[in-house]
Structures are given as structure tokens and as C-alpha cells.
Amino acid sequence: MKRGLDGPAPEERPTPAGRRNKQGIRIDPEVEATHEPRRTVISALVEHEPGVLSDVSGLFSRRQFNIESLTVGPTEDEDLARITIVVEEPDPGIDQVEKQLRKLVPVISVRELEPDAMRRELALIKVEADRPDQVAAVADMYDGNTVDSSPETATIEVTGARQKIEAAVDTFSQFGIREISRTGTTALARGTDQTAAFGTAQPATEANHDRQSTQSADDD
Amino acid sequence: MSERAAKITPADDEQHDDQIADGAAPDAATETDAESERTPVTTGAEAVVRALENAGVEYAFGVQGGAIMPVYDALYDSDITHVTMAHEQGAAHAADAYGIVSGDPGVCLATSGPGATNLVTGIADADMDSDPLLALTGQVPTEFVGNDAFQETDTTGVTTPITKDNTFSSDSDRVGTDVSEAFALAREGRPGPTLVDLPKDVTNGETDREPDAPRVPDTYEVQERADSDIVAAAAERIETAARPVLLLGGGVIKGGASEACREFAIEHDIPVITTMPGLGSFPEDHELSLEMAGMHGTGYANMAITHCDTLIGIGTRFDDRLTGGIETFAPDAEVIHVDIDPAEISKNIHADYPLVGDAETVVEQLSEAVDSSPEATKWRAQCQQWKSDYSMAYDAPTDGPVQPEFVVEALDEATSDHAIVTTGVGQHQMWACQYWTFTEPRTWVSSHGLGTMGYGLPSAIGARLAADDDQEVVCVDGDGSFLMTLQGLSVAVRENLDITVAVLNNEYIGMVRQWQDAFFEGRHSASDYHWMPEFDKLAEAFGAKGFRIDDYDDVAESIDAAVAYDGPSVIDVHIDPDANVYPMVPSGGDNGQFALTEDQL
């Protein structure tokens, strides 16, 4: 017995001309367009209490956000901590990251930093010390400090933007790398532009960045 | 907030007024009287219970156990009615339903370890549906936490992804306030479940600290009013729309915006579609109603949502069961999206007009901003045409097996307009959506987002306690769903709760069977439940009233008797085992391409 309801069959029904892309945005079906991922830094000021880091990291893992690094540390106020997150997502994803973060009760403020924000990472690179002079020369090239040395190894500390660290790691690899430890990016907005502050639940506006310095200290 | 202010409850205020009217005690004496009426808090557990009392909690659902015993001991002296459930999952669902019907957070309690993990399904369910719920869980004493002690689970860890917020309480002086804050958070803004984990040493610990009044932490901010520029732009869009629809989601009901939405739709003659959680937000017997859209929504709602040019979505999160494939969802429509949670805006469907705010407030803002109704006569005629083209009808030959749609309609017929319907999850749930005519908000209690089988009976218990006395509570259940939590019947019998359970029994996990027929070549792997018990007899064994329906002759009589019975009754309705749910949009499909029969899938 055929079951179901009466009415015109699917192929007899009109269909609209429009289409949306995977991100739910209406598009011209002729020109399929989606946002490409981009890398950006998001800074969150949070209450310094147990569980907040797991709240934040859990949020990222269960929503499948593509996170590159996450650093956390105390701030000028002992009750607050700053979490700096580098994400690589299309624009709608970055928007969601910010909105979802704001939903967490211990999160005070969230913003995406301007491309010119100061971004720094620290890396410890332990290499073979067969050619100590050359290691020292390379360390010098990247403003690195040798923080430990032994007859077999030398450990160099390098700080800078991600690209600089990557270049340093690349160059050091000629000596044979034993181990690397990197902190992930931490960042602050430039000049008087506030990175994240109380009462900025909504995204900061682009307007009037009163910068003390226009010279980029960042090597991006 | 001073401690003194927190202690004075509305009841105290009343007494205060009386005494002043009598010209009796001066202020100082009144305060002493008010204080003396309430025994001061001496333990963390008493502070927990005091926090619930301050919040106006009348019922709490739970199961006793080792780590939660101090709280239960404090409940012993409280006016809060504790309803002991047969399983913690039932406690969470009952509290969830209580929250849906009453609008205030339902409260459930469980002990540590297995007690807490048994709540998890119910908490996750409340999270998916944004229902206000407060879960209080016992925990092993702080010194044992992390040692894998007896009945220990990392409850805050387990529930972090499924709660709006949770707290491990670590201080007897603070525990009452933790509970107050969690209660406030569950209700404020977008509602949701919150949890407070209560180590036994914290609840047993001494304190004289009265809990603060329920209020949310300062870092939690809710935007009530939408941006007026976007409201103005959205209003202009509505005025010029040729094919507008209103899409009302569960947030309309939770935000108390049903009335405002009705007025708006009727004033501007805009056809109305609801999501499944939005059932009851708009009367389905109104001409403008196209009922529910989505996977098993009506054909006319799905045609309208596919062809509209302006979609006004209010309090909906555009779940995939509503949208089908994103690419084909309302593809010609500019979307106006009203939601109190900014994270819902453009999460699944891009909002051209994002309106963040409380549903009722924003609809009122829109009402003021819209000066003229859209010219949509042709569109409304088209919607009515679709209503007749794709009418929801079924054949019910009296010499054949009983059709489930007929049973749902008969139950609807036998009860009042404000009767509450609860369901499990499966085919029966969809028939209830389709064939019950919902007209009032907070009369539809179901598991939407999580799709929890077994939700029906325990939620009927919670709904019963939140409902008005003259409001019937009907649980439309499936055989498989009912079997999952039917131990709750013992609770319904003990409390003599007037609930009618109609089990649409086809001896299948029917929705799975339907999908197996459609997509797995009819291979009924583990979906054939021919081993079902006789539910009417089982009901009698629990002390409830049992009925059985085998053919059409029994339907009216049994339903009338079951509804009239003052106490829990179960009707085992043997329906056509081959009945399936149509229309159907295959998962991820195009809403406009819904199938009306199996061979259209």
C-alpha cells in the first residue's frame, strides 16, 4: 500500500533561483563565493579563577575552531588574566569565536586585535653544539641569547613574531635540532588603544587609534 | 547588596506593612520579628536551601545519596516540596519541564558520581533547548576530590560543555550565594542550565552567612533593546516586502513575546510559521498560521519558507532540522533575525538585519517602527493555495488498524485548549506536532534539540506540578520511548499526579524503522520491538489506571475515561505498525522538495 499525503510531487513544484553558501550567506549562484580562512589574534580579559582556561579551551575544541596557539597569564590586576588566542578561520568563524567567548560568564571582554598589534612569542631552541661559533653567529642574527650550553648542546632563546621564530628555527635546523619549546603568541594593542577592557562587551570600533608610534616593531 | 537586604523576603515585607498599618512595632522591632521568624543559617547546606527559598522555589526533583545528604537534611525543615524520582534522569527532565511550563528555573538534585552523571542527559537536553534549569550535585569532600574517591566524578568537568555556567563550590560562606547566582543565571537572558557542585565538607561546614539575593554576576550582560538604526532598516524592509513570513521559535515563548508577535502578525497580515520549539507561540487555528516548518513540518510551511522574500526569524537558532540544507534554505529571503544571544546571529544563516535583544522588547520596537503593512495579498493567497494543495490529511478506514493521527486528534478533542502535551522522541512526537492544534504558549513540552527518547513521562511529572489544576497534562509517547523511563510511573502514582499517557505502540523504534525503509533497504536492524510488554497491565502493576486500544471502537471511550481518571493513567494504543510520518525533508535536503510519500524520498 502506497502511504503518504496528496499534493504536487517535488518535481512539479517551483524552486527559487537563489542560493546560499555553506556559511548561510546569500550568493549569486553563478559566482560561488565563500570566505577564505585568515589568521588573526583575539585577546580576552577573563576573571583569574580556576576552570576559566578549561572553559575557553573546551569551547574551542567542541566547536572545532581552528586554533593555532593559546597563551594565558596574569595582568596588572591580580584578579584578571589575559588569554591571547591565534585562530585561523574564515570571517564568520572569527565572528563566532568572539561571540562564543563573550558568552562565557568569567569572560570580561573580547576583541580582535588590529593587524599592527604587538605580537610576540618566545622559543627555546636546543641544538647540537658541534659548531659553536656558527651557532652563536646565527643566534646573534635573530637577537637570540644562549641560555644554556654543554659540550653537546646549546639552547638559544629567541623572541619575536611568529615568522621570525619560524625563520630562526629554519636556520638553526642546519646544526641539528634536539628539542624546541614555544610559548605561542601573546599580544597587546599599540599605544593608548586598549587591548581589552571592562565595558567593551561589543567589538571595539575601528575609529581613532591614537598611536604613539607608527613604526612597526613587529616583523610581520 | 547588603546582607540585610538579602534577608528580607517579600513575605517579610508584607508582614512589615501589616504591622505599620496596625501602628504597632517600630522599625527596629519589626526587623527583630522578621529575623526571628527565620532560623539563622548554620551550615552550608542550610545556606543552599535558603538560597532556593529566597528564589521562590516550590518544587525540587531529585534522588537522595551519600554526598548530597547534608542538603537533603536541610530540605527536611524547608517548605520546598521535594519530589523523589525513580532515576536522576527523570529528575532533570521533570525540572526541565517545570521550567518550560512555569518560566522559572526547575531545580533538580543528585548525589555525586552516578547521581550526577545520570543528570547529564537531562542537563544536555535543557542546554540544547535553552530551558531554565538549576542542577545541584553532591560531591565528595574537598580533601578527596581528584583522588578517584568512592562515587567521585569531575562533575563540573563533565558538564562544562552542556551548561550555561557551572561552579565548584569551595567555601561554606559562599555556597549559598553560588546557588543564588546559578539560579539567576539559569533564568536571565537566554535561559539555560546551570550547575553547582557541592562538596560534602562545604555543605556540612559551619557558616552564618545568609545567601545573597539571586542576581547574575557583573560580567554577565544582556542587551534588551536592539540597535534602533537596524530596527528602522528592518522595518523598511518589512514595509516593502512582497512575500514576508514570520518564523517564531522557542525564544518567543521563553521571552514572553507570544502576545506581541500575534499582534504584530495580525496587524500586518503576515503569514506565520513556527519551529518545533515555537509551537503554541501562535494559534494554529488562525488563518495566518502555516504551522510548523522543517523536516516533518507541513508542506505549506516549507513552501512558504522556501519562497519568501523576507524572513523575520524571532528566537530561533536555525537548527538543521528546521533549515534542511543551508544552501536551499529561504534562498531568496533577506533575513531579519531577532535573538537575545548575539552568538546566534549569523551562526547558521546569515542575518541581513541582526536584532540583538529581548524578543518582546524588539517586537515592540519593530511594531513602532513599521508604519505600513506590506502589500502581500497575492502572497497570502498563494500560502492559502499551498494549504489546500498540501493539506495534512490521512485515511482512517474503520475496518483497518488505528491510525496514530486519529489518536492525537482524539486526545486534542478530549482536552481543553490550554492542555499541556509532553512527548518522548520519535514518530509519535512528530504526529503530536502535526495533528495537535496548538494555540497557547507553554503547552508544548518536548525534547527538540537533543532528541531524548524517554523524555515524555518524567517531563509530564514536572509539567503537572507547574501547571494549573484545571490544565490537563497529556503525554503522547512511543513504545520505545516510554520503555526508557517508565519507572517514573511509580512517582506519578505515589504523588497521585493527574497525567494521561497515550503510548502510540507500533512495536518498533518507529522513526528508525521509517529511515531503514527509506535509506537502508528495509533492513530492520534492532528496530523491531515485538517484545514490548503490555503497557496497560504494567500501569496497573504500578498502581496506575491502564487502558488498551486495539481498534477505532475503543478510541473515544478509552480516551475519555483516561482523561477523566483523577490520577496517572496509561493508554496502550496499538496503532498501525506501518504508519510513517509525512511530509518529510530528507536530512540536509531542500525544504521545498519535501516528500509526501515514501517513493518521493
mmCIF file with all atom_site columns, C-alpha atoms in Angstrom, chain B residues 471-580:
data_model
loop_
_atom_site.group_PDB
_atom_site.id
_atom_site.type_symbol
_atom_site.label_atom_id
_atom_site.label_alt_id
_atom_site.label_comp_id
_atom_site.label_asym_id
_atom_site.label_entity_id
_atom_site.label_seq_id
_atom_site.pdbx_PDB_ins_code
_atom_site.Cartn_x
_atom_site.Cartn_y
_atom_site.Cartn_z
_atom_site.occupancy
_atom_site.B_iso_or_equiv
_atom_site.pdbx_formal_charge
_atom_site.auth_seq_id
_atom_site.auth_comp_id
_atom_site.auth_asym_id
_atom_site.auth_atom_id
_atom_site.pdbx_PDB_model_num
ATOM 1   C CA . GLN B 1 471 ? -4.908  22.202 32.889 1.00 0.00 ? 471 GLN B CA 1
ATOM 2   C CA . GLU B 1 472 ? -4.832  18.610 31.623 1.00 0.00 ? 472 GLU B CA 1
ATOM 3   C CA . VAL B 1 473 ? -1.411  17.060 31.087 1.00 0.00 ? 473 VAL B CA 1
ATOM 4   C CA . VAL B 1 474 ? -1.212  14.518 28.273 1.00 0.00 ? 474 VAL B CA 1
ATOM 5   C CA . CYS B 1 475 ? 1.941   12.607 27.459 1.00 0.00 ? 475 CYS B CA 1
ATOM 6   C CA . VAL B 1 476 ? 1.939   11.320 23.894 1.00 0.00 ? 476 VAL B CA 1
ATOM 7   C CA . ASP B 1 477 ? 4.644   8.683  23.972 1.00 0.00 ? 477 ASP B CA 1
ATOM 8   C CA . GLY B 1 478 ? 6.050   5.936  21.809 1.00 0.00 ? 478 GLY B CA 1
ATOM 9   C CA . ASP B 1 479 ? 6.545   2.379  22.954 1.00 0.00 ? 479 ASP B CA 1
ATOM 10  C CA . GLY B 1 480 ? 10.322  2.549  22.727 1.00 0.00 ? 480 GLY B CA 1
ATOM 11  C CA . SER B 1 481 ? 10.476  5.984  24.330 1.00 0.00 ? 481 SER B CA 1
ATOM 12  C CA . PHE B 1 482 ? 8.111   5.065  27.166 1.00 0.00 ? 482 PHE B CA 1
ATOM 13  C CA . LEU B 1 483 ? 10.100  1.944  27.972 1.00 0.00 ? 483 LEU B CA 1
ATOM 14  C CA . MET B 1 484 ? 13.188  4.045  28.652 1.00 0.00 ? 484 MET B CA 1
ATOM 15  C CA . THR B 1 485 ? 11.879  5.955  31.677 1.00 0.00 ? 485 THR B CA 1
ATOM 16  C CA . LEU B 1 486 ? 8.609   4.296  32.654 1.00 0.00 ? 486 LEU B CA 1
ATOM 17  C CA . GLN B 1 487 ? 9.857   3.732  36.215 1.00 0.00 ? 487 GLN B CA 1
ATOM 18  C CA . GLY B 1 488 ? 8.642   7.310  36.678 1.00 0.00 ? 488 GLY B CA 1
ATOM 19  C CA . LEU B 1 489 ? 5.127   5.832  36.883 1.00 0.00 ? 489 LEU B CA 1
ATOM 20  C CA . SER B 1 490 ? 5.952   4.907  40.484 1.00 0.00 ? 490 SER B CA 1
ATOM 21  C CA . VAL B 1 491 ? 6.423   8.617  41.198 1.00 0.00 ? 491 VAL B CA 1
ATOM 22  C CA . ALA B 1 492 ? 3.217   9.623  39.411 1.00 0.00 ? 492 ALA B CA 1
ATOM 23  C CA . VAL B 1 493 ? 1.298   7.031  41.435 1.00 0.00 ? 493 VAL B CA 1
ATOM 24  C CA . ARG B 1 494 ? 2.907   7.991  44.753 1.00 0.00 ? 494 ARG B CA 1
ATOM 25  C CA . GLU B 1 495 ? 2.111   11.671 44.186 1.00 0.00 ? 495 GLU B CA 1
ATOM 26  C CA . ASN B 1 496 ? -1.238  10.863 42.532 1.00 0.00 ? 496 ASN B CA 1
ATOM 27  C CA . LEU B 1 497 ? -0.448  13.093 39.582 1.00 0.00 ? 497 LEU B CA 1
ATOM 28  C CA . ASP B 1 498 ? -3.251  13.532 37.085 1.00 0.00 ? 498 ASP B CA 1
ATOM 29  C CA . ILE B 1 499 ? -1.426  12.601 33.895 1.00 0.00 ? 499 ILE B CA 1
ATOM 30  C CA . THR B 1 500 ? -2.720  10.746 30.854 1.00 0.00 ? 500 THR B CA 1
ATOM 31  C CA . VAL B 1 501 ? -0.064  8.801  28.961 1.00 0.00 ? 501 VAL B CA 1
ATOM 32  C CA . ALA B 1 502 ? -1.023  7.628  25.496 1.00 0.00 ? 502 ALA B CA 1
ATOM 33  C CA . VAL B 1 503 ? 1.558   5.192  24.171 1.00 0.00 ? 503 VAL B CA 1
ATOM 34  C CA . LEU B 1 504 ? 1.391   5.032  20.380 1.00 0.00 ? 504 LEU B CA 1
ATOM 35  C CA . ASN B 1 505 ? 2.538   1.457  20.252 1.00 0.00 ? 505 ASN B CA 1
ATOM 36  C CA . ASN B 1 506 ? 3.701   0.061  16.924 1.00 0.00 ? 506 ASN B CA 1
ATOM 37  C CA . GLU B 1 507 ? 6.244   -2.364 18.378 1.00 0.00 ? 507 GLU B CA 1
ATOM 38  C CA . TYR B 1 508 ? 9.020   -0.593 16.531 1.00 0.00 ? 508 TYR B CA 1
ATOM 39  C CA . ILE B 1 509 ? 11.524  2.133  17.113 1.00 0.00 ? 509 ILE B CA 1
ATOM 40  C CA . GLY B 1 510 ? 9.305   3.654  14.504 1.00 0.00 ? 510 GLY B CA 1
ATOM 41  C CA . MET B 1 511 ? 11.380  6.574  13.250 1.00 0.00 ? 511 MET B CA 1
ATOM 42  C CA . VAL B 1 512 ? 14.389  4.321  12.816 1.00 0.00 ? 512 VAL B CA 1
ATOM 43  C CA . ARG B 1 513 ? 12.195  1.792  11.027 1.00 0.00 ? 513 ARG B CA 1
ATOM 44  C CA . GLN B 1 514 ? 10.944  4.568  8.747  1.00 0.00 ? 514 GLN B CA 1
ATOM 45  C CA . TRP B 1 515 ? 14.531  5.584  7.884  1.00 0.00 ? 515 TRP B CA 1
ATOM 46  C CA . GLN B 1 516 ? 15.589  1.969  7.434  1.00 0.00 ? 516 GLN B CA 1
ATOM 47  C CA . ASP B 1 517 ? 12.754  1.541  4.953  1.00 0.00 ? 517 ASP B CA 1
ATOM 48  C CA . ALA B 1 518 ? 13.748  4.715  3.137  1.00 0.00 ? 518 ALA B CA 1
ATOM 49  C CA . PHE B 1 519 ? 17.540  4.606  3.242  1.00 0.00 ? 519 PHE B CA 1
ATOM 50  C CA . PHE B 1 520 ? 18.680  1.127  4.334  1.00 0.00 ? 520 PHE B CA 1
ATOM 51  C CA . GLU B 1 521 ? 16.709  -1.113 2.004  1.00 0.00 ? 521 GLU B CA 1
ATOM 52  C CA . GLY B 1 522 ? 14.216  -2.094 4.668  1.00 0.00 ? 522 GLY B CA 1
ATOM 53  C CA . ARG B 1 523 ? 16.802  -3.897 6.811  1.00 0.00 ? 523 ARG B CA 1
ATOM 54  C CA . HIS B 1 524 ? 15.223  -3.526 10.261 1.00 0.00 ? 524 HIS B CA 1
ATOM 55  C CA . SER B 1 525 ? 18.388  -3.816 12.280 1.00 0.00 ? 525 SER B CA 1
ATOM 56  C CA . ALA B 1 526 ? 17.464  -3.704 16.007 1.00 0.00 ? 526 ALA B CA 1
ATOM 57  C CA . SER B 1 527 ? 14.367  -1.593 15.438 1.00 0.00 ? 527 SER B CA 1
ATOM 58  C CA . ASP B 1 528 ? 11.752  -4.348 15.755 1.00 0.00 ? 528 ASP B CA 1
ATOM 59  C CA . TYR B 1 529 ? 10.360  -4.236 19.306 1.00 0.00 ? 529 TYR B CA 1
ATOM 60  C CA . HIS B 1 530 ? 7.931   -7.165 19.103 1.00 0.00 ? 530 HIS B CA 1
ATOM 61  C CA . TRP B 1 531 ? 8.878   -7.986 22.706 1.00 0.00 ? 531 TRP B CA 1
ATOM 62  C CA . MET B 1 532 ? 7.036   -4.989 24.173 1.00 0.00 ? 532 MET B CA 1
ATOM 63  C CA . PRO B 1 533 ? 5.237   -5.510 27.492 1.00 0.00 ? 533 PRO B CA 1
ATOM 64  C CA . GLU B 1 534 ? 1.507   -4.859 27.782 1.00 0.00 ? 534 GLU B CA 1
ATOM 65  C CA . PHE B 1 535 ? 1.637   -1.268 28.967 1.00 0.00 ? 535 PHE B CA 1
ATOM 66  C CA . ASP B 1 536 ? -1.890  -1.189 30.372 1.00 0.00 ? 536 ASP B CA 1
ATOM 67  C CA . LYS B 1 537 ? -1.108  -4.122 32.641 1.00 0.00 ? 537 LYS B CA 1
ATOM 68  C CA . LEU B 1 538 ? 2.251   -2.651 33.546 1.00 0.00 ? 538 LEU B CA 1
ATOM 69  C CA . ALA B 1 539 ? 0.485   0.565  34.532 1.00 0.00 ? 539 ALA B CA 1
ATOM 70  C CA . GLU B 1 540 ? -1.870  -1.407 36.771 1.00 0.00 ? 540 GLU B CA 1
ATOM 71  C CA . ALA B 1 541 ? 1.125   -3.127 38.360 1.00 0.00 ? 541 ALA B CA 1
ATOM 72  C CA . PHE B 1 542 ? 2.490   0.309  39.284 1.00 0.00 ? 542 PHE B CA 1
ATOM 73  C CA . GLY B 1 543 ? -0.907  1.272  40.696 1.00 0.00 ? 543 GLY B CA 1
ATOM 74  C CA . ALA B 1 544 ? -1.897  3.483  37.783 1.00 0.00 ? 544 ALA B CA 1
ATOM 75  C CA . LYS B 1 545 ? -5.000  3.050  35.641 1.00 0.00 ? 545 LYS B CA 1
ATOM 76  C CA . GLY B 1 546 ? -4.465  1.048  32.446 1.00 0.00 ? 546 GLY B CA 1
ATOM 77  C CA . PHE B 1 547 ? -6.403  1.139  29.172 1.00 0.00 ? 547 PHE B CA 1
ATOM 78  C CA . ARG B 1 548 ? -5.886  -0.599 25.880 1.00 0.00 ? 548 ARG B CA 1
ATOM 79  C CA . ILE B 1 549 ? -6.979  0.443  22.410 1.00 0.00 ? 549 ILE B CA 1
ATOM 80  C CA . ASP B 1 550 ? -6.969  -2.091 19.573 1.00 0.00 ? 550 ASP B CA 1
ATOM 81  C CA . ASP B 1 551 ? -9.475  -0.610 17.159 1.00 0.00 ? 551 ASP B CA 1
ATOM 82  C CA . TYR B 1 552 ? -11.437 2.539  16.433 1.00 0.00 ? 552 TYR B CA 1
ATOM 83  C CA . ASP B 1 553 ? -14.389 1.466  18.598 1.00 0.00 ? 553 ASP B CA 1
ATOM 84  C CA . ASP B 1 554 ? -12.216 1.780  21.725 1.00 0.00 ? 554 ASP B CA 1
ATOM 85  C CA . VAL B 1 555 ? -10.687 5.166  20.959 1.00 0.00 ? 555 VAL B CA 1
ATOM 86  C CA . ALA B 1 556 ? -13.210 7.719  22.199 1.00 0.00 ? 556 ALA B CA 1
ATOM 87  C CA . GLU B 1 557 ? -14.330 5.714  25.211 1.00 0.00 ? 557 GLU B CA 1
ATOM 88  C CA . SER B 1 558 ? -10.853 4.871  26.483 1.00 0.00 ? 558 SER B CA 1
ATOM 89  C CA . ILE B 1 559 ? -9.524  8.370  25.958 1.00 0.00 ? 559 ILE B CA 1
ATOM 90  C CA . ASP B 1 560 ? -12.476 9.936  27.758 1.00 0.00 ? 560 ASP B CA 1
ATOM 91  C CA . ALA B 1 561 ? -12.089 7.530  30.681 1.00 0.00 ? 561 ALA B CA 1
ATOM 92  C CA . ALA B 1 562 ? -8.335  8.038  30.894 1.00 0.00 ? 562 ALA B CA 1
ATOM 93  C CA . VAL B 1 563 ? -8.599  11.841 30.783 1.00 0.00 ? 563 VAL B CA 1
ATOM 94  C CA . ALA B 1 564 ? -11.397 11.763 33.354 1.00 0.00 ? 564 ALA B CA 1
ATOM 95  C CA . TYR B 1 565 ? -9.442  9.492  35.714 1.00 0.00 ? 565 TYR B CA 1
ATOM 96  C CA . ASP B 1 566 ? -8.046  11.506 38.601 1.00 0.00 ? 566 ASP B CA 1
ATOM 97  C CA . GLY B 1 567 ? -4.516  10.131 38.715 1.00 0.00 ? 567 GLY B CA 1
ATOM 98  C CA . PRO B 1 568 ? -1.979  8.667  36.327 1.00 0.00 ? 568 PRO B CA 1
ATOM 99  C CA . SER B 1 569 ? -3.398  6.599  33.507 1.00 0.00 ? 569 SER B CA 1
ATOM 100 C CA . VAL B 1 570 ? -1.752  4.813  30.618 1.00 0.00 ? 570 VAL B CA 1
ATOM 101 C CA . ILE B 1 571 ? -3.433  4.012  27.327 1.00 0.00 ? 571 ILE B CA 1
ATOM 102 C CA . ASP B 1 572 ? -1.635  1.353  25.340 1.00 0.00 ? 572 ASP B CA 1
ATOM 103 C CA . VAL B 1 573 ? -2.710  2.315  21.835 1.00 0.00 ? 573 VAL B CA 1
ATOM 104 C CA . HIS B 1 574 ? -1.956  -0.393 19.286 1.00 0.00 ? 574 HIS B CA 1
ATOM 105 C CA . ILE B 1 575 ? -1.580  1.646  16.137 1.00 0.00 ? 575 ILE B CA 1
ATOM 106 C CA . ASP B 1 576 ? -0.947  0.677  12.554 1.00 0.00 ? 576 ASP B CA 1
ATOM 107 C CA . PRO B 1 577 ? 2.606   -0.685 12.723 1.00 0.00 ? 577 PRO B CA 1
ATOM 108 C CA . ASP B 1 578 ? 3.343   0.504  9.195  1.00 0.00 ? 578 ASP B CA 1
ATOM 109 C CA . ALA B 1 579 ? 2.312   4.125  9.670  1.00 0.00 ? 579 ALA B CA 1
ATOM 110 C CA . ASN B 1 580 ? 5.009   6.638  8.768  1.00 0.00 ? 580 ASN B CA 1
#
